[in-house]
Coordinates of C-alpha atoms in Angstrom, one line a residue:
M1 CA -50.4 -78.9 85.6
K2 CA -51.5 -76.7 88.5
A3 CA -49.7 -73.9 90.3
G4 CA -50.4 -71.8 93.4
D5 CA -49.2 -70.5 96.7
V6 CA -49.2 -72.9 99.6
T7 CA -48.0 -72.9 103.2
L8 CA -45.4 -75.3 104.4
G9 CA -48.1 -76.8 106.6
H10 CA -50.1 -77.6 103.5
V11 CA -47.1 -79.4 101.9
F12 CA -46.3 -81.5 105.0
A13 CA -49.7 -81.8 106.9
A14 CA -51.4 -84.6 104.9
D15 CA -50.6 -88.3 105.2
H16 CA -48.5 -88.2 102.0
H17 CA -45.1 -89.5 101.0
L18 CA -42.8 -87.1 99.0
V19 CA -40.0 -89.0 97.2
V20 CA -36.8 -87.5 95.8
P21 CA -36.4 -89.4 92.5
L22 CA -33.2 -91.0 91.5
F23 CA -32.3 -88.6 88.8
Q24 CA -31.9 -85.7 91.3
R25 CA -28.7 -84.5 92.8
P26 CA -27.7 -85.7 96.3
Y27 CA -28.0 -83.2 99.1
V28 CA -25.5 -80.4 98.6
W29 CA -26.7 -77.4 100.7
G30 CA -24.3 -75.9 103.2
E31 CA -24.2 -73.4 106.0
D32 CA -23.4 -70.3 104.0
P33 CA -25.6 -69.2 102.3
N34 CA -28.2 -71.9 102.5
W35 CA -28.8 -72.9 106.1
L36 CA -28.0 -69.5 107.5
S37 CA -30.2 -67.7 105.1
L38 CA -33.2 -70.1 105.7
W39 CA -32.8 -70.0 109.5
T40 CA -32.5 -66.2 109.5
D41 CA -35.8 -65.9 107.7
V42 CA -37.5 -68.4 109.9
R43 CA -36.2 -66.9 113.2
T44 CA -37.2 -63.4 112.1
A45 CA -40.7 -64.5 111.2
A46 CA -41.0 -66.4 114.5
E47 CA -40.0 -63.3 116.5
E48 CA -42.6 -61.3 114.6
V49 CA -45.2 -63.9 115.6
E50 CA -43.9 -63.6 119.2
A51 CA -44.2 -59.8 119.1
E52 CA -47.8 -60.0 117.7
V53 CA -48.9 -61.6 120.9
F54 CA -47.9 -58.6 122.9
D55 CA -49.3 -56.1 120.3
E56 CA -52.6 -54.7 121.8
H57 CA -54.0 -53.9 118.4
G58 CA -52.7 -57.0 116.6
R59 CA -51.9 -57.4 113.0
H60 CA -54.8 -57.8 110.5
D61 CA -52.4 -58.9 107.7
P62 CA -49.7 -61.0 109.3
R63 CA -46.7 -61.2 107.0
T64 CA -45.7 -64.4 105.3
Y65 CA -42.2 -65.4 104.0
F66 CA -41.6 -66.8 100.6
L67 CA -39.3 -69.8 100.5
G68 CA -39.2 -70.4 96.7
A69 CA -40.8 -72.8 94.3
V70 CA -41.2 -76.6 94.4
V71 CA -42.4 -78.9 91.6
I72 CA -44.0 -82.2 92.5
Q73 CA -45.5 -84.9 90.3
S74 CA -48.1 -87.4 91.2
R75 CA -46.9 -91.0 91.3
R76 CA -49.0 -94.1 90.4
H77 CA -50.8 -95.3 93.5
L78 CA -49.9 -98.7 94.7
P79 CA -52.1 -101.0 96.8
R80 CA -51.5 -100.8 100.6
R81 CA -49.2 -97.7 100.2
L82 CA -49.7 -94.1 101.0
S83 CA -50.3 -91.7 98.2
S84 CA -47.0 -90.3 97.0
S85 CA -45.4 -87.7 94.7
N86 CA -42.0 -87.2 93.2
V87 CA -40.1 -84.0 94.0
I88 CA -39.1 -82.8 90.6
D89 CA -37.6 -79.5 91.8
G90 CA -37.0 -78.0 95.3
Q91 CA -35.7 -81.2 96.9
Q92 CA -32.8 -79.3 98.6
R93 CA -35.1 -76.9 100.2
L94 CA -37.7 -79.4 101.3
T95 CA -35.0 -81.7 102.7
T96 CA -33.5 -78.9 104.7
L97 CA -36.9 -77.9 106.1
Q98 CA -37.4 -81.5 107.3
V99 CA -34.0 -81.4 109.0
L100 CA -34.9 -78.1 110.6
L101 CA -38.3 -79.4 111.8
A102 CA -36.6 -82.5 113.3
A103 CA -34.0 -80.4 115.0
A104 CA -36.7 -78.3 116.6
R105 CA -38.4 -81.6 117.7
R106 CA -35.2 -82.7 119.4
V107 CA -34.8 -79.3 121.1
A108 CA -38.4 -79.7 122.4
L109 CA -37.6 -83.1 123.9
R110 CA -34.4 -81.7 125.4
I111 CA -36.3 -79.0 127.3
G112 CA -39.2 -81.3 128.2
A113 CA -41.7 -79.7 125.9
E114 CA -43.6 -82.8 124.9
T115 CA -46.5 -81.0 123.4
S116 CA -44.3 -79.0 121.1
A117 CA -42.4 -82.1 120.1
G118 CA -45.7 -83.7 119.1
L119 CA -46.7 -80.7 117.0
F120 CA -43.4 -80.8 115.1
S121 CA -43.9 -84.6 114.5
T122 CA -47.2 -83.8 112.6
L123 CA -45.0 -82.2 109.9
L124 CA -42.4 -84.9 110.0
D125 CA -44.3 -88.3 110.3
N126 CA -47.3 -89.8 108.7
K127 CA -49.8 -91.6 110.9
R128 CA -48.3 -94.9 112.0
E129 CA -51.6 -96.8 111.7
A130 CA -51.7 -95.9 107.9
I131 CA -48.2 -97.4 107.3
N132 CA -47.8 -100.9 105.8
P133 CA -45.2 -102.8 107.9
D134 CA -43.5 -103.9 104.7
H135 CA -42.8 -100.3 103.8
P136 CA -41.7 -98.5 106.9
E137 CA -40.2 -95.7 104.8
D138 CA -43.8 -94.4 104.2
L139 CA -43.7 -93.1 107.8
H140 CA -41.6 -90.1 106.7
K141 CA -43.2 -87.2 104.9
L142 CA -40.1 -87.0 102.6
W143 CA -37.8 -89.8 101.5
P144 CA -34.3 -88.9 100.1
L145 CA -32.0 -90.5 97.6
P146 CA -30.4 -93.8 98.6
Q147 CA -27.0 -92.2 99.1
D148 CA -28.5 -89.7 101.5
N149 CA -30.7 -92.2 103.3
G150 CA -28.6 -93.1 106.3
A151 CA -27.7 -89.5 107.1
F152 CA -31.3 -88.3 106.6
R153 CA -32.7 -90.9 109.0
W154 CA -30.1 -89.9 111.6
A155 CA -31.0 -86.2 111.1
L156 CA -34.7 -87.1 111.8
R157 CA -34.0 -89.1 115.0
T158 CA -35.7 -88.4 118.3
E159 CA -33.1 -90.0 120.5
N160 CA -29.5 -88.9 121.2
L161 CA -27.8 -91.5 119.0
P162 CA -24.1 -91.4 117.8
V163 CA -23.4 -90.5 114.2
P164 CA -23.2 -93.7 112.1
L165 CA -19.8 -94.8 111.0
G166 CA -18.6 -93.1 107.9
L167 CA -21.3 -90.4 107.9
G168 CA -19.6 -87.8 110.1
D169 CA -18.9 -85.4 107.2
H170 CA -22.2 -85.9 105.3
K171 CA -23.9 -82.5 104.8
L172 CA -27.2 -83.8 106.2
V173 CA -25.4 -84.8 109.5
K174 CA -23.8 -81.4 109.6
A175 CA -27.1 -79.7 108.9
A176 CA -28.8 -81.6 111.7
E177 CA -26.1 -80.6 114.2
W178 CA -26.1 -77.0 113.0
F179 CA -29.9 -76.5 113.1
E180 CA -30.3 -78.2 116.5
E181 CA -27.6 -75.9 118.1
S182 CA -29.1 -72.8 116.4
V183 CA -32.7 -73.6 117.5
F184 CA -31.6 -74.5 121.0
S185 CA -29.5 -71.3 121.5
W186 CA -32.4 -69.2 120.2
C187 CA -35.0 -70.9 122.4
I188 CA -33.1 -70.7 125.7
S189 CA -32.4 -67.0 125.1
S190 CA -36.1 -66.5 125.9
D191 CA -37.8 -66.4 129.3
D192 CA -40.1 -69.1 128.2
P193 CA -38.3 -71.5 125.8
E194 CA -41.4 -73.8 125.4
L195 CA -43.6 -71.0 124.4
R196 CA -41.0 -69.8 121.9
L197 CA -41.0 -73.3 120.4
G198 CA -44.7 -72.9 119.9
Y199 CA -44.2 -69.7 118.0
L200 CA -41.6 -71.4 115.9
F201 CA -44.0 -74.2 115.0
E202 CA -46.8 -71.8 114.1
T203 CA -44.3 -69.9 111.9
L204 CA -43.1 -72.9 110.0
R205 CA -46.6 -74.3 109.5
D206 CA -48.5 -71.0 108.6
R207 CA -46.1 -68.2 107.8
M208 CA -43.7 -70.0 105.4
Q209 CA -45.1 -70.1 101.8
L210 CA -44.0 -71.8 98.6
V211 CA -45.1 -71.7 95.1
Q212 CA -46.1 -75.3 94.4
I213 CA -46.3 -76.5 90.8
Y214 CA -48.2 -79.8 90.7
L215 CA -47.8 -82.1 87.7
E216 CA -50.1 -85.0 86.9
S217 CA -48.5 -88.4 86.4
Y218 CA -48.8 -88.0 82.6
D219 CA -47.1 -84.6 82.4
D220 CA -43.5 -84.6 81.2
P221 CA -41.2 -83.4 84.1
Q222 CA -38.3 -83.1 81.6
V223 CA -40.1 -80.0 80.2
I224 CA -40.0 -78.5 83.6
F225 CA -36.3 -79.3 84.0
E226 CA -35.4 -77.6 80.8
A227 CA -37.6 -74.6 81.6
L228 CA -35.8 -74.2 84.9
N229 CA -32.5 -74.5 83.2
H230 CA -33.4 -71.7 80.7
R231 CA -34.7 -69.6 83.6
G232 CA -31.3 -69.6 85.2
V233 CA -31.5 -72.3 87.9
K234 CA -28.1 -73.9 88.0
L235 CA -28.6 -77.3 86.3
D236 CA -25.5 -78.7 84.7
A237 CA -25.8 -80.7 81.4
A238 CA -24.9 -83.8 83.4
D239 CA -27.9 -83.2 85.7
L240 CA -30.2 -83.0 82.7
V241 CA -28.7 -86.1 81.1
K242 CA -29.0 -88.1 84.4
N243 CA -32.6 -86.9 84.8
L244 CA -33.4 -88.1 81.3
L245 CA -31.7 -91.5 81.6
F246 CA -33.3 -92.4 85.0
Q247 CA -36.7 -91.3 83.8
K248 CA -36.3 -93.7 80.8
V249 CA -35.3 -96.4 83.2
E250 CA -38.7 -96.0 84.9
Q251 CA -40.5 -95.7 81.6
Q252 CA -38.8 -98.8 80.2
G253 CA -39.9 -100.9 83.2
D254 CA -36.5 -101.3 84.8
H255 CA -37.5 -99.5 88.0
K256 CA -36.3 -102.5 90.1
R257 CA -32.8 -101.9 88.9
A258 CA -32.9 -98.1 89.6
D259 CA -31.5 -98.1 93.1
T260 CA -28.6 -100.4 92.0
L261 CA -27.9 -98.3 88.9
L262 CA -27.8 -95.1 91.0
L263 CA -25.6 -96.5 93.8
D264 CA -23.3 -98.8 91.8
S265 CA -23.0 -96.9 88.5
W266 CA -23.9 -93.2 88.7
L267 CA -23.3 -92.1 92.3
P268 CA -19.5 -91.5 92.0
L269 CA -20.3 -89.3 89.0
D270 CA -22.2 -86.9 91.2
G271 CA -19.1 -86.3 93.4
Q272 CA -16.7 -83.4 93.4
H273 CA -14.1 -85.5 91.5
W274 CA -16.2 -85.5 88.4
R275 CA -17.7 -82.1 88.9
R276 CA -14.3 -80.5 89.0
Q277 CA -13.8 -77.8 86.3
V278 CA -11.3 -78.5 83.5
T279 CA -10.0 -75.8 81.1
T280 CA -10.6 -76.8 77.4
G281 CA -9.3 -74.1 75.1
R282 CA -10.9 -70.8 76.4
M283 CA -13.7 -72.6 78.2
K284 CA -14.1 -74.4 81.5
R285 CA -16.2 -77.6 81.6
S286 CA -16.8 -80.2 84.3
R287 CA -15.1 -83.5 83.9
I288 CA -18.5 -85.3 83.9
D289 CA -19.7 -83.1 81.0
L290 CA -16.5 -83.9 79.1
L291 CA -16.8 -87.6 79.8
L292 CA -20.4 -87.6 78.5
S293 CA -19.5 -85.7 75.4
Y294 CA -16.7 -88.3 74.6
W295 CA -19.1 -91.1 75.4
L296 CA -21.8 -89.8 73.1
T297 CA -19.1 -89.2 70.3
I298 CA -18.3 -92.9 70.6
Q299 CA -22.0 -93.9 70.5
T300 CA -22.9 -91.8 67.5
S301 CA -19.6 -91.6 65.6
G302 CA -20.2 -87.9 65.2
E303 CA -18.9 -84.7 66.6
V304 CA -20.4 -83.7 70.0
S305 CA -20.0 -80.3 71.6
A306 CA -20.0 -80.2 75.4
E307 CA -21.8 -76.9 75.0
H308 CA -24.8 -78.6 73.4
L309 CA -24.4 -81.9 75.3
F310 CA -27.9 -82.4 76.7
V311 CA -29.7 -81.5 73.5
N312 CA -27.5 -84.0 71.6
V313 CA -28.1 -86.8 74.1
R314 CA -31.8 -86.1 74.1
N315 CA -32.1 -86.1 70.3
W316 CA -30.1 -89.4 70.2
L317 CA -32.2 -91.1 72.9
T318 CA -35.5 -90.1 71.3
S319 CA -34.5 -90.9 67.7
S320 CA -36.4 -93.9 66.3
P321 CA -34.4 -97.0 65.2
G322 CA -35.9 -96.4 61.8
N323 CA -34.1 -93.1 61.5
N324 CA -31.0 -94.0 63.4
A325 CA -29.8 -97.6 63.5
S326 CA -27.6 -96.8 66.5
A327 CA -30.5 -95.5 68.6
P328 CA -30.2 -97.1 72.1
A329 CA -32.4 -99.8 73.5
R330 CA -32.2 -99.7 77.3
A331 CA -31.3 -96.6 79.4
A332 CA -30.2 -99.0 82.2
D333 CA -27.5 -100.5 79.9
L334 CA -26.4 -97.0 78.9
I335 CA -25.9 -95.9 82.5
V336 CA -23.7 -99.0 83.1
D337 CA -21.8 -98.2 79.9
I338 CA -21.2 -94.6 81.0
R339 CA -19.7 -95.8 84.2
R340 CA -17.5 -98.2 82.3
Y341 CA -16.0 -95.4 80.3
A342 CA -15.8 -93.2 83.4
D343 CA -13.6 -95.8 85.1
K344 CA -11.4 -96.1 82.0
Y345 CA -11.1 -92.3 81.8
D346 CA -9.9 -92.2 85.4
E347 CA -7.5 -95.1 84.8
L348 CA -6.0 -93.4 81.8
E349 CA -5.6 -90.0 83.6
G350 CA -3.8 -91.9 86.3
M351 CA -1.3 -93.5 84.0
P352 CA 2.3 -92.4 84.8
S353 CA 4.1 -90.3 82.2
S354 CA 6.6 -93.1 81.8
S355 CA 3.9 -95.0 79.8
N356 CA 3.1 -94.1 76.2
V357 CA -0.5 -93.1 76.9
G358 CA 0.5 -91.3 80.1
A359 CA 3.1 -89.2 78.2
L360 CA 0.5 -88.4 75.5
L361 CA -2.2 -87.3 78.0
N362 CA 0.3 -85.2 80.0
R363 CA 1.1 -83.2 76.8
M364 CA -2.6 -83.1 75.8
Q365 CA -3.4 -81.6 79.2
A366 CA -0.5 -79.1 79.0
T367 CA -1.6 -77.9 75.6
G368 CA -5.4 -78.0 76.2
T369 CA -5.8 -80.6 73.4
M370 CA -9.0 -82.7 74.0
T371 CA -10.0 -84.0 70.5
P372 CA -8.2 -87.4 70.7
W373 CA -10.0 -88.5 73.8
P374 CA -13.0 -90.3 72.2
L375 CA -10.5 -92.3 70.0
L376 CA -8.4 -93.2 73.1
L377 CA -11.3 -94.2 75.2
R378 CA -12.8 -96.3 72.3
V379 CA -9.5 -98.2 71.9
F380 CA -8.3 -98.5 75.5
A381 CA -11.8 -99.5 76.8
D382 CA -11.8 -102.5 74.5
D383 CA -10.3 -105.4 76.4
A384 CA -9.9 -107.4 73.1
V385 CA -7.3 -104.9 71.8
P386 CA -3.7 -106.1 72.8
S387 CA -1.6 -103.6 74.8
N388 CA 1.0 -103.3 72.1
Q389 CA -1.8 -102.1 69.7
K390 CA -3.0 -99.6 72.2
D391 CA 0.5 -98.3 72.6
L392 CA 0.8 -97.8 68.8
V393 CA -2.3 -95.6 68.8
A394 CA -1.0 -93.5 71.7
R395 CA 2.5 -93.1 70.1
A396 CA 0.9 -92.2 66.7
I397 CA -1.3 -89.5 68.2
D398 CA 1.6 -88.1 70.3
S399 CA 3.9 -87.9 67.3
F400 CA 1.2 -86.4 65.1
L401 CA 0.3 -83.7 67.6
M402 CA 3.9 -82.8 68.4
R403 CA 5.1 -82.6 64.8
R404 CA 2.1 -80.5 63.7
G405 CA 2.3 -78.3 66.7
V406 CA 6.0 -77.5 66.2
A407 CA 5.5 -77.1 62.5
R408 CA 2.7 -74.6 63.3
M409 CA 0.1 -76.5 61.2
P410 CA -3.6 -75.7 61.8
N411 CA -5.7 -77.9 64.1
G412 CA -9.2 -76.9 63.0
D413 CA -9.9 -80.2 61.4
Y414 CA -8.9 -82.4 64.4
N415 CA -12.4 -83.0 65.6
K416 CA -13.5 -84.7 62.3
L417 CA -10.2 -86.4 61.8
F418 CA -10.2 -88.2 65.2
V419 CA -13.8 -89.2 64.9
Q420 CA -13.0 -90.8 61.5
L421 CA -10.0 -92.5 63.1
M422 CA -12.3 -93.8 65.8
E423 CA -14.5 -95.3 63.1
V424 CA -11.4 -96.8 61.5
A425 CA -10.5 -98.4 64.8
S426 CA -14.0 -99.7 65.4
G427 CA -14.0 -101.4 62.0
A428 CA -10.6 -103.1 62.5
E429 CA -9.8 -106.5 64.0
P430 CA -8.7 -106.1 67.6
E431 CA -5.3 -107.5 67.0
C432 CA -4.5 -104.9 64.4
V433 CA -6.3 -101.8 65.6
G434 CA -3.0 -99.9 66.3
D435 CA -1.6 -100.8 62.9
T436 CA -4.8 -99.7 61.2
V437 CA -5.0 -96.4 62.9
V438 CA -1.3 -95.6 62.3
G439 CA -1.7 -96.5 58.6
A440 CA -4.8 -94.4 58.3
L441 CA -3.1 -91.4 59.9
A442 CA 0.0 -91.8 57.8
A443 CA -2.1 -91.8 54.7
Q444 CA -3.6 -88.4 55.2
T445 CA -2.6 -85.9 52.5
A446 CA -4.7 -82.7 53.2
D447 CA -2.7 -79.9 54.8
S448 CA -5.1 -79.8 57.7
R449 CA -4.4 -83.5 58.5
R450 CA -0.9 -84.4 57.2
W451 CA 1.5 -86.1 59.6
P452 CA 4.7 -84.1 59.0
S453 CA 7.6 -86.0 57.6
D454 CA 11.1 -86.2 59.2
E455 CA 12.3 -83.4 56.9
E456 CA 9.4 -81.1 57.7
F457 CA 9.7 -81.8 61.5
A458 CA 13.5 -81.2 61.4
A459 CA 13.1 -78.0 59.4
A460 CA 10.5 -76.7 62.0
L461 CA 12.8 -77.6 64.9
A462 CA 15.8 -75.8 63.2
D463 CA 13.8 -72.6 62.7
T464 CA 15.8 -69.6 64.1
G465 CA 12.5 -68.2 65.5
L466 CA 11.4 -71.4 67.2
Y467 CA 10.9 -69.8 70.7
K468 CA 8.8 -67.0 69.4
S469 CA 6.7 -68.9 66.8
V470 CA 5.7 -72.0 68.7
Y471 CA 2.9 -71.9 71.3
R472 CA 4.7 -71.8 74.7
A473 CA 2.9 -74.8 76.2
R474 CA 3.8 -76.8 73.2
L475 CA 7.4 -75.7 73.4
R476 CA 7.7 -76.6 77.0
S477 CA 6.1 -80.0 76.2
L478 CA 8.7 -80.5 73.5
L479 CA 11.6 -79.8 76.0
V480 CA 10.1 -81.9 78.7
G481 CA 9.6 -84.8 76.2
L482 CA 13.2 -84.4 75.1
E483 CA 14.5 -84.5 78.7
N484 CA 12.5 -87.7 79.4
H485 CA 13.7 -89.3 76.1
L486 CA 17.3 -88.4 76.9
Q487 CA 17.1 -90.3 80.2
S488 CA 18.5 -93.3 78.4
G489 CA 19.6 -96.7 79.7
K490 CA 23.1 -95.3 80.1
T491 CA 22.1 -92.8 82.7
E492 CA 20.8 -93.2 86.3
P493 CA 17.0 -93.4 86.3
G494 CA 15.5 -90.0 87.1
R495 CA 12.1 -88.7 87.7
Q496 CA 10.0 -88.2 84.6
L497 CA 9.2 -84.6 84.1
S498 CA 5.6 -83.3 83.6
S499 CA 4.7 -80.8 80.9
T500 CA 2.1 -79.3 83.4
D501 CA 4.7 -78.6 86.1
S502 CA 4.5 -74.9 86.6
K503 CA 7.9 -74.9 88.4
L504 CA 9.7 -75.5 85.1
N505 CA 10.6 -72.5 83.0
I506 CA 12.1 -72.2 79.6
E507 CA 15.6 -70.6 79.9
H508 CA 17.7 -69.0 77.1
L509 CA 21.3 -70.0 77.7
M510 CA 22.4 -67.0 75.7
P511 CA 20.0 -64.4 77.0
Q512 CA 17.4 -62.6 74.8
E513 CA 18.9 -59.3 76.1
W514 CA 22.5 -60.2 75.3
G515 CA 23.9 -56.7 74.6
K516 CA 25.3 -55.9 78.0
H517 CA 27.0 -59.2 79.1
W518 CA 27.4 -61.0 75.8
A519 CA 28.5 -58.1 73.6
L520 CA 30.0 -58.8 70.2
P521 CA 33.5 -57.6 69.4
D522 CA 33.8 -54.0 68.4
N523 CA 34.8 -55.0 64.9
H524 CA 31.9 -57.4 64.4
T525 CA 30.2 -57.5 61.0
E526 CA 26.6 -57.6 59.9
D527 CA 26.9 -61.3 59.4
D528 CA 28.1 -61.7 63.0
L529 CA 25.1 -59.7 64.2
L530 CA 22.7 -61.8 62.0
R531 CA 24.2 -65.1 63.4
R532 CA 23.8 -63.8 66.9
T533 CA 20.2 -62.7 66.6
S534 CA 19.3 -65.9 64.7
A535 CA 20.9 -68.2 67.4
V536 CA 19.1 -66.7 70.4
H537 CA 15.7 -68.3 69.8
Q538 CA 17.0 -71.6 68.3
L539 CA 16.2 -74.9 69.9
G540 CA 19.9 -75.4 70.8
N541 CA 19.8 -72.3 73.0
L542 CA 16.9 -73.4 75.1
T543 CA 16.7 -75.5 78.2
L544 CA 14.6 -76.0 81.3
V545 CA 15.3 -74.6 84.8
T546 CA 13.2 -74.1 87.9
T547 CA 11.3 -70.9 88.5
K548 CA 13.6 -70.2 91.5
L549 CA 16.8 -70.5 89.3
N550 CA 15.4 -68.7 86.3
P551 CA 15.4 -65.1 87.7
S552 CA 18.9 -65.5 89.2
L553 CA 20.4 -66.4 85.8
S554 CA 18.6 -63.6 83.9
N555 CA 20.9 -61.8 81.5
K556 CA 24.1 -62.8 83.3
N557 CA 27.3 -63.8 81.4
W558 CA 28.4 -67.3 80.8
E559 CA 31.0 -67.1 83.5
Y560 CA 28.2 -66.7 86.0
K561 CA 25.6 -68.9 84.4
K562 CA 27.7 -72.0 83.9
P563 CA 28.6 -72.5 87.6
A564 CA 25.0 -71.8 88.6
I565 CA 23.7 -74.4 86.2
Q566 CA 26.3 -76.9 87.2
K567 CA 25.3 -76.5 90.8
H568 CA 21.5 -76.8 90.4
S569 CA 20.7 -78.6 87.2
L570 CA 20.4 -82.4 87.0
L571 CA 18.6 -82.5 83.7
R572 CA 20.1 -84.5 80.8
L573 CA 18.8 -81.8 78.5
T574 CA 21.5 -79.6 80.2
T575 CA 24.2 -81.9 81.5
G576 CA 24.4 -83.9 78.3
S577 CA 24.5 -81.2 75.7
V578 CA 25.4 -77.9 77.5
L579 CA 27.8 -78.8 80.3
S580 CA 29.3 -81.6 78.2
R581 CA 29.7 -82.1 74.5
P582 CA 26.8 -83.9 72.8
E583 CA 27.6 -87.1 71.1
T584 CA 26.9 -85.7 67.7
A585 CA 29.3 -82.7 68.0
D586 CA 32.5 -84.4 67.0
E587 CA 34.0 -81.2 65.6
F588 CA 34.4 -79.8 69.1
D589 CA 36.9 -80.8 71.8
E590 CA 35.3 -82.5 74.7
A591 CA 37.4 -80.7 77.3
S592 CA 36.8 -77.2 76.1
W593 CA 33.1 -77.6 75.0
S594 CA 31.6 -75.7 77.9
D595 CA 34.3 -73.1 78.2
Q596 CA 32.0 -70.7 76.3
W597 CA 28.6 -70.6 74.9
D598 CA 28.3 -69.2 71.3
E599 CA 26.5 -69.5 68.0
A600 CA 28.5 -72.5 66.9
R601 CA 27.7 -74.5 70.0
I602 CA 24.0 -73.5 69.7
A603 CA 24.0 -74.8 66.2
A604 CA 25.7 -78.1 67.2
R605 CA 23.2 -78.6 70.1
T606 CA 20.3 -77.8 67.8
H607 CA 21.4 -80.5 65.5
H608 CA 21.8 -82.9 68.4
L609 CA 18.3 -82.2 69.8
I610 CA 16.7 -82.5 66.4
G611 CA 18.0 -86.0 66.2
A612 CA 16.6 -86.8 69.6
A613 CA 13.2 -85.3 68.7
L614 CA 13.0 -87.5 65.6
E615 CA 13.7 -90.5 67.8
A616 CA 11.2 -89.4 70.5
W617 CA 8.3 -88.7 68.1
P618 CA 8.9 -91.0 65.1
R619 CA 6.6 -91.4 62.1
P620 CA 6.3 -94.3 59.7
T621 CA 8.3 -93.9 56.5
D622 CA 6.5 -91.9 53.8
A623 CA 7.0 -94.5 51.0
A624 CA 4.4 -97.0 52.0
P625 CA 2.2 -96.0 55.0
A626 CA 0.2 -99.2 55.1
E627 CA 3.4 -101.4 55.5
S628 CA 5.6 -99.1 57.5
V629 CA 3.4 -99.0 60.6
N630 CA 5.3 -102.1 61.7
S631 CA 8.7 -100.5 61.3
P632 CA 10.9 -101.0 64.4
E633 CA 11.6 -97.3 64.6
F634 CA 7.9 -96.6 65.3
A635 CA 6.6 -99.7 67.1
N636 CA 9.5 -100.0 69.5
S637 CA 10.1 -96.4 70.4
E638 CA 10.0 -95.5 74.1
P639 CA 7.7 -92.9 75.7
S640 CA 9.2 -89.4 75.9

């Protein structure tokens, strides 16, 4: 490895072909701060060069401008080809400088400065007589990634050609237009635009310096990538994994597949859709990092932390088959497999909440629960598993999470549990995967893993402190699930609610601050007061309203609240058990049910909603888990 200061002219002057390798990111620089900052430095330096010409004494130590560092690695020389190097780091900067040089060349042609245009060409094009006709790409000093290729070639054009169809928003197209306008405006502001272009060329060639780190072909560029990452250069775990996989594609002799693998398999994973940040617990991770951690969990049948994703992937890839029977064979096949799981991940996230898996994922998103994802991907990505078996898995996980969440049971062992369930699913015959997973989950006995029974779930739902003791996102998910479940065949079909809808608020029908408008009689007893305080936070006193309606209801009395709810609420959760008598409350008169709202009605509604919750999130009977997985109550239940 060699390192030293070089001018930009040194980097681009020789007949040499710089190649951006496939493991790099596509072009992402934008105007602020990248283009603007670079052009400001270049323009300032060019104006200094211009001023030096009129300085009688001249400068003995002309100032140079530092543009950053680049890392390049020698490539194996091929017959009838120019010598070439891979750009290991600094490709965004070098690509932008090529776009700037090309923009300056077009400005020179626009103002008739042919000599200046020719000078700029020396830093853009290799000698045509040295180019093999079978490899016209060798003409360019730098060659980008396949997905940037069309926009890059347009950015380097000499003629005034229209933007190719579909490339109008590409950052390289935008960069070319921005730099050409910036250079043109700067040049024509001078009395001698052609002379000013000459100063610009001299500046770019001689005054712009970089630190160049040059690796021999046998040096490991991965070491540089990791060093840059530790030094603080922003390289996501997915970038490092991509780098590692595509290097192995080359090392394993699959270089002919590399372009296809990049364009057909990995390219979408570099887009904003997969780079979007997702909150997981108290942390934020990109979707691509989460996907890769789930994928690696499936490959290794072990817990994988997104925080240590790259190290885990690297260790797995470099483990010898002798030490790890699951060690991978071909990086090319792994890239295809990652894309397969990415497509399944997208498909599952797009499932409507009216489906079993859609309802589960909606509640997982609302509560920040990610641990079941590897199991779900493993099962749903297997085309041999029947849909009814996949539904069994989704329903079981949903019931397990809801029951334990409401019962305030710990979730610290979920990572290990769902990895073990994934192994159970992998070892089962496809036609009974769901039955097997449900049976294994129902058979858990440890407190950290138990699937609460009907009695335990009902007791937790009947808790007088439910509102205060259950995690708010879980409680809202419970109420949303109940509403969706209560939209039975007897009612007109309504829109399925989402647990992530920020417009839905939990409302106390009898307000938490009940003293002013819901006062007890003057002669009330201690038992009356206890019943009142116990009823306020019960399930039967809770419903869902919109954020706009919630403040207007506030602590108002029932005579005010009831008409407002009647006017604005269409939810079965309210119309079917608050404004009208629930089916299970036979002890109350239908006509007078909603005349008032008191402790007795709250208790009756709590009982009614507990029954609905047991139907919405069923569990196989406790007596014989292995047999009960096929019970009609569980297998045929509808999504909530």
